[in-house]
Amino acid sequence: MSLRPFHLAFPVHDLAAARAFYGEAMGCREGRSSAEWVDFDFYGHQIVAHLAPGEAGDRANNHVDGHGVPVPHFGVVLTMSDWQNLAERLTRAGVEFAIEPTIRFKGQPGEQATMFFRDPSGNALEMKAFADDAMLFAR
């Protein structure tokens, strides 16, 4: 059975900045929009940036494999090739990483490539990939 796309609505303080970040820096195609929100094709999933000044950004950190992981955060599991291409694209765009592209849990079940960064509103994103997708829920 194939997965259905998810939908996520999240707050941003500036729609033009969200368009530049998600559309240009990340390469997400823009869908419908209004003066208060913008849809993006987030690797086949629908994310919607809603104008809500003062409501965006992460509010805590949890320690995972030696790094302070921003909470809340969202993202998608990419193929390793797509993950590497995105890491290069974001680096070229000058995006500052909260956690640089790295391999987490090396040599353990669940080994994964991961990177954390924030959009211009401070929303934290994690993009990850597995050499073996069977490790997604490994214990």
PDB file of C-alpha atoms in Angstrom:
ATOM      1  CA  MET A   1       0.000   0.000   0.000  1.00  0.00           C
ATOM      2  CA  SER A   2       1.386   3.422  -0.874  1.00  0.00           C
ATOM      3  CA  LEU A   3       1.192   6.291   1.569  1.00  0.00           C
ATOM      4  CA  ARG A   4      -1.160   9.181   0.994  1.00  0.00           C
ATOM      5  CA  PRO A   5       0.212  12.722   1.163  1.00  0.00           C
ATOM      6  CA  PHE A   6       0.045  14.487   4.504  1.00  0.00           C
ATOM      7  CA  HIS A   7      -1.168  18.055   5.048  1.00  0.00           C
ATOM      8  CA  LEU A   8       0.455  20.461   7.481  1.00  0.00           C
ATOM      9  CA  ALA A   9      -0.527  24.069   8.177  1.00  0.00           C
ATOM     10  CA  PHE A  10       2.015  26.156  10.064  1.00  0.00           C
ATOM     11  CA  PRO A  11       2.471  29.829  11.058  1.00  0.00           C
ATOM     12  CA  VAL A  12       4.810  32.309   9.373  1.00  0.00           C
ATOM     13  CA  HIS A  13       5.345  36.008   9.988  1.00  0.00           C
ATOM     14  CA  ASP A  14       5.953  36.979   6.335  1.00  0.00           C
ATOM     15  CA  LEU A  15       4.481  35.288   3.232  1.00  0.00           C
ATOM     16  CA  ALA A  16       7.039  36.810   0.858  1.00  0.00           C
ATOM     17  CA  ALA A  17       9.873  35.402   2.979  1.00  0.00           C
ATOM     18  CA  ALA A  18       8.085  32.020   3.111  1.00  0.00           C
ATOM     19  CA  ARG A  19       7.746  32.041  -0.697  1.00  0.00           C
ATOM     20  CA  ALA A  20      11.443  32.835  -1.104  1.00  0.00           C
ATOM     21  CA  PHE A  21      12.499  30.137   1.363  1.00  0.00           C
ATOM     22  CA  TYR A  22      10.179  27.257   0.473  1.00  0.00           C
ATOM     23  CA  GLY A  23       9.845  28.132  -3.213  1.00  0.00           C
ATOM     24  CA  GLU A  24      13.311  29.330  -4.141  1.00  0.00           C
ATOM     25  CA  ALA A  25      15.751  27.953  -1.537  1.00  0.00           C
ATOM     26  CA  MET A  26      14.021  24.570  -1.107  1.00  0.00           C
ATOM     27  CA  GLY A  27      12.560  24.264  -4.608  1.00  0.00           C
ATOM     28  CA  CYS A  28       8.981  23.537  -3.515  1.00  0.00           C
ATOM     29  CA  ARG A  29       6.398  24.346  -6.188  1.00  0.00           C
ATOM     30  CA  GLU A  30       3.772  26.868  -5.083  1.00  0.00           C
ATOM     31  CA  GLY A  31       0.115  25.939  -5.286  1.00  0.00           C
ATOM     32  CA  ARG A  32      -2.926  27.992  -4.374  1.00  0.00           C
ATOM     33  CA  SER A  33      -2.618  31.079  -2.232  1.00  0.00           C
ATOM     34  CA  SER A  34      -4.417  34.072  -0.788  1.00  0.00           C
ATOM     35  CA  ALA A  35      -3.327  37.199   1.044  1.00  0.00           C
ATOM     36  CA  GLU A  36      -3.111  35.085   4.232  1.00  0.00           C
ATOM     37  CA  TRP A  37      -1.711  31.678   3.175  1.00  0.00           C
ATOM     38  CA  VAL A  38       0.343  29.828   0.538  1.00  0.00           C
ATOM     39  CA  ASP A  39       0.278  26.121  -0.398  1.00  0.00           C
ATOM     40  CA  PHE A  40       3.557  24.376  -1.272  1.00  0.00           C
ATOM     41  CA  ASP A  41       4.280  20.970  -2.790  1.00  0.00           C
ATOM     42  CA  PHE A  42       6.631  19.611  -0.125  1.00  0.00           C
ATOM     43  CA  TYR A  43       7.995  16.518  -1.857  1.00  0.00           C
ATOM     44  CA  GLY A  44       4.495  15.351  -2.752  1.00  0.00           C
ATOM     45  CA  HIS A  45       2.912  16.528   0.501  1.00  0.00           C
ATOM     46  CA  GLN A  46       0.860  19.675   1.058  1.00  0.00           C
ATOM     47  CA  ILE A  47       2.198  22.237   3.475  1.00  0.00           C
ATOM     48  CA  VAL A  48       0.480  25.567   3.985  1.00  0.00           C
ATOM     49  CA  ALA A  49       2.226  28.661   5.330  1.00  0.00           C
ATOM     50  CA  HIS A  50      -0.393  30.728   7.187  1.00  0.00           C
ATOM     51  CA  LEU A  51       0.278  34.348   8.069  1.00  0.00           C
ATOM     52  CA  ALA A  52       0.292  34.451  11.887  1.00  0.00           C
ATOM     53  CA  PRO A  53       2.861  36.964  13.160  1.00  0.00           C
ATOM     54  CA  GLY A  54       4.327  36.095  16.547  1.00  0.00           C
ATOM     55  CA  GLU A  55       3.172  32.456  16.462  1.00  0.00           C
ATOM     56  CA  ALA A  56       6.054  30.799  14.576  1.00  0.00           C
ATOM     57  CA  GLY A  57       9.274  29.197  15.775  1.00  0.00           C
ATOM     58  CA  ASP A  58      10.514  26.358  17.911  1.00  0.00           C
ATOM     59  CA  ARG A  59      10.171  26.621  21.663  1.00  0.00           C
ATOM     60  CA  ALA A  60      12.319  23.856  23.151  1.00  0.00           C
ATOM     61  CA  ASN A  61      15.175  21.439  22.497  1.00  0.00           C
ATOM     62  CA  ASN A  62      15.560  17.734  23.204  1.00  0.00           C
ATOM     63  CA  HIS A  63      18.933  16.013  23.107  1.00  0.00           C
ATOM     64  CA  VAL A  64      19.237  13.320  20.440  1.00  0.00           C
ATOM     65  CA  ASP A  65      22.565  11.646  19.642  1.00  0.00           C
ATOM     66  CA  GLY A  66      24.511  14.572  21.096  1.00  0.00           C
ATOM     67  CA  HIS A  67      22.569  17.375  19.400  1.00  0.00           C
ATOM     68  CA  GLY A  68      19.940  19.799  20.676  1.00  0.00           C
ATOM     69  CA  VAL A  69      16.958  19.045  18.433  1.00  0.00           C
ATOM     70  CA  PRO A  70      14.456  21.919  18.031  1.00  0.00           C
ATOM     71  CA  VAL A  71      10.890  21.157  19.138  1.00  0.00           C
ATOM     72  CA  PRO A  72       8.518  21.349  17.411  1.00  0.00           C
ATOM     73  CA  HIS A  73       9.840  20.567  13.952  1.00  0.00           C
ATOM     74  CA  PHE A  74       8.601  18.921  10.766  1.00  0.00           C
ATOM     75  CA  GLY A  75      10.097  17.452   7.636  1.00  0.00           C
ATOM     76  CA  VAL A  76      10.062  14.517   5.301  1.00  0.00           C
ATOM     77  CA  VAL A  77      12.105  11.370   4.736  1.00  0.00           C
ATOM     78  CA  LEU A  78      13.837  11.674   1.372  1.00  0.00           C
ATOM     79  CA  THR A  79      15.860   9.266  -0.695  1.00  0.00           C
ATOM     80  CA  MET A  80      19.559   9.555   0.101  1.00  0.00           C
ATOM     81  CA  SER A  81      20.183  11.140  -3.299  1.00  0.00           C
ATOM     82  CA  ASP A  82      17.418  13.737  -2.812  1.00  0.00           C
ATOM     83  CA  TRP A  83      18.702  14.451   0.714  1.00  0.00           C
ATOM     84  CA  GLN A  84      22.234  15.066  -0.570  1.00  0.00           C
ATOM     85  CA  ASN A  85      20.916  17.298  -3.370  1.00  0.00           C
ATOM     86  CA  LEU A  86      18.830  19.326  -0.895  1.00  0.00           C
ATOM     87  CA  ALA A  87      21.775  19.699   1.510  1.00  0.00           C
ATOM     88  CA  GLU A  88      23.863  21.078  -1.368  1.00  0.00           C
ATOM     89  CA  ARG A  89      21.027  23.348  -2.544  1.00  0.00           C
ATOM     90  CA  LEU A  90      20.491  24.795   0.941  1.00  0.00           C
ATOM     91  CA  THR A  91      24.217  25.304   1.427  1.00  0.00           C
ATOM     92  CA  ARG A  92      24.441  27.186  -1.895  1.00  0.00           C
ATOM     93  CA  ALA A  93      21.440  29.299  -0.841  1.00  0.00           C
ATOM     94  CA  GLY A  94      23.256  30.294   2.358  1.00  0.00           C
ATOM     95  CA  VAL A  95      20.759  28.622   4.699  1.00  0.00           C
ATOM     96  CA  GLU A  96      22.105  28.421   8.259  1.00  0.00           C
ATOM     97  CA  PHE A  97      21.829  24.925   9.696  1.00  0.00           C
ATOM     98  CA  ALA A  98      20.751  24.386  13.304  1.00  0.00           C
ATOM     99  CA  ILE A  99      22.326  20.926  12.913  1.00  0.00           C
ATOM    100  CA  GLU A 100      24.623  20.547   9.906  1.00  0.00           C
ATOM    101  CA  PRO A 101      23.959  17.675   7.473  1.00  0.00           C
ATOM    102  CA  THR A 102      25.271  14.618   9.274  1.00  0.00           C
ATOM    103  CA  ILE A 103      24.824  10.884   9.795  1.00  0.00           C
ATOM    104  CA  ARG A 104      23.107  10.158  13.108  1.00  0.00           C
ATOM    105  CA  PHE A 105      23.182   6.847  15.035  1.00  0.00           C
ATOM    106  CA  LYS A 106      26.188   5.611  12.989  1.00  0.00           C
ATOM    107  CA  GLY A 107      26.467   1.833  12.986  1.00  0.00           C
ATOM    108  CA  GLN A 108      23.227   1.434  14.958  1.00  0.00           C
ATOM    109  CA  PRO A 109      19.698   0.447  13.982  1.00  0.00           C
ATOM    110  CA  GLY A 110      18.043   3.541  12.579  1.00  0.00           C
ATOM    111  CA  GLU A 111      21.242   5.073  11.159  1.00  0.00           C
ATOM    112  CA  GLN A 112      20.119   8.115   9.186  1.00  0.00           C
ATOM    113  CA  ALA A 113      21.252  11.213   7.367  1.00  0.00           C
ATOM    114  CA  THR A 114      19.721  14.286   8.957  1.00  0.00           C
ATOM    115  CA  MET A 115      19.862  18.069   8.858  1.00  0.00           C
ATOM    116  CA  PHE A 116      17.972  20.741  10.774  1.00  0.00           C
ATOM    117  CA  PHE A 117      17.368  24.324   9.719  1.00  0.00           C
ATOM    118  CA  ARG A 118      14.800  27.060  10.253  1.00  0.00           C
ATOM    119  CA  ASP A 119      12.637  28.979   7.832  1.00  0.00           C
ATOM    120  CA  PRO A 120      12.647  32.797   7.997  1.00  0.00           C
ATOM    121  CA  SER A 121       9.869  32.667  10.641  1.00  0.00           C
ATOM    122  CA  GLY A 122      11.936  30.396  12.900  1.00  0.00           C
ATOM    123  CA  ASN A 123       9.998  27.181  12.173  1.00  0.00           C
ATOM    124  CA  ALA A 124      12.369  24.235  12.511  1.00  0.00           C
ATOM    125  CA  LEU A 125      12.586  21.599   9.778  1.00  0.00           C
ATOM    126  CA  GLU A 126      14.332  18.233   9.773  1.00  0.00           C
ATOM    127  CA  MET A 127      15.019  16.498   6.508  1.00  0.00           C
ATOM    128  CA  LYS A 128      16.293  12.949   6.766  1.00  0.00           C
ATOM    129  CA  ALA A 129      17.162   9.894   4.679  1.00  0.00           C
ATOM    130  CA  PHE A 130      18.066   6.280   5.299  1.00  0.00           C
ATOM    131  CA  ALA A 131      20.493   4.124   3.332  1.00  0.00           C
ATOM    132  CA  ASP A 132      17.936   1.368   4.089  1.00  0.00           C
ATOM    133  CA  ASP A 133      14.327   2.572   4.402  1.00  0.00           C
ATOM    134  CA  ALA A 134      13.557  -0.527   6.504  1.00  0.00           C
ATOM    135  CA  MET A 135      15.419   1.259   9.304  1.00  0.00           C
ATOM    136  CA  LEU A 136      12.792   4.039   9.570  1.00  0.00           C
ATOM    137  CA  PHE A 137      11.167   2.437  12.622  1.00  0.00           C
ATOM    138  CA  ALA A 138      14.158   0.343  13.772  1.00  0.00           C
ATOM    139  CA  ARG A 139      14.558  -0.187  17.516  1.00  0.00           C
TER     140      ARG A 139
END
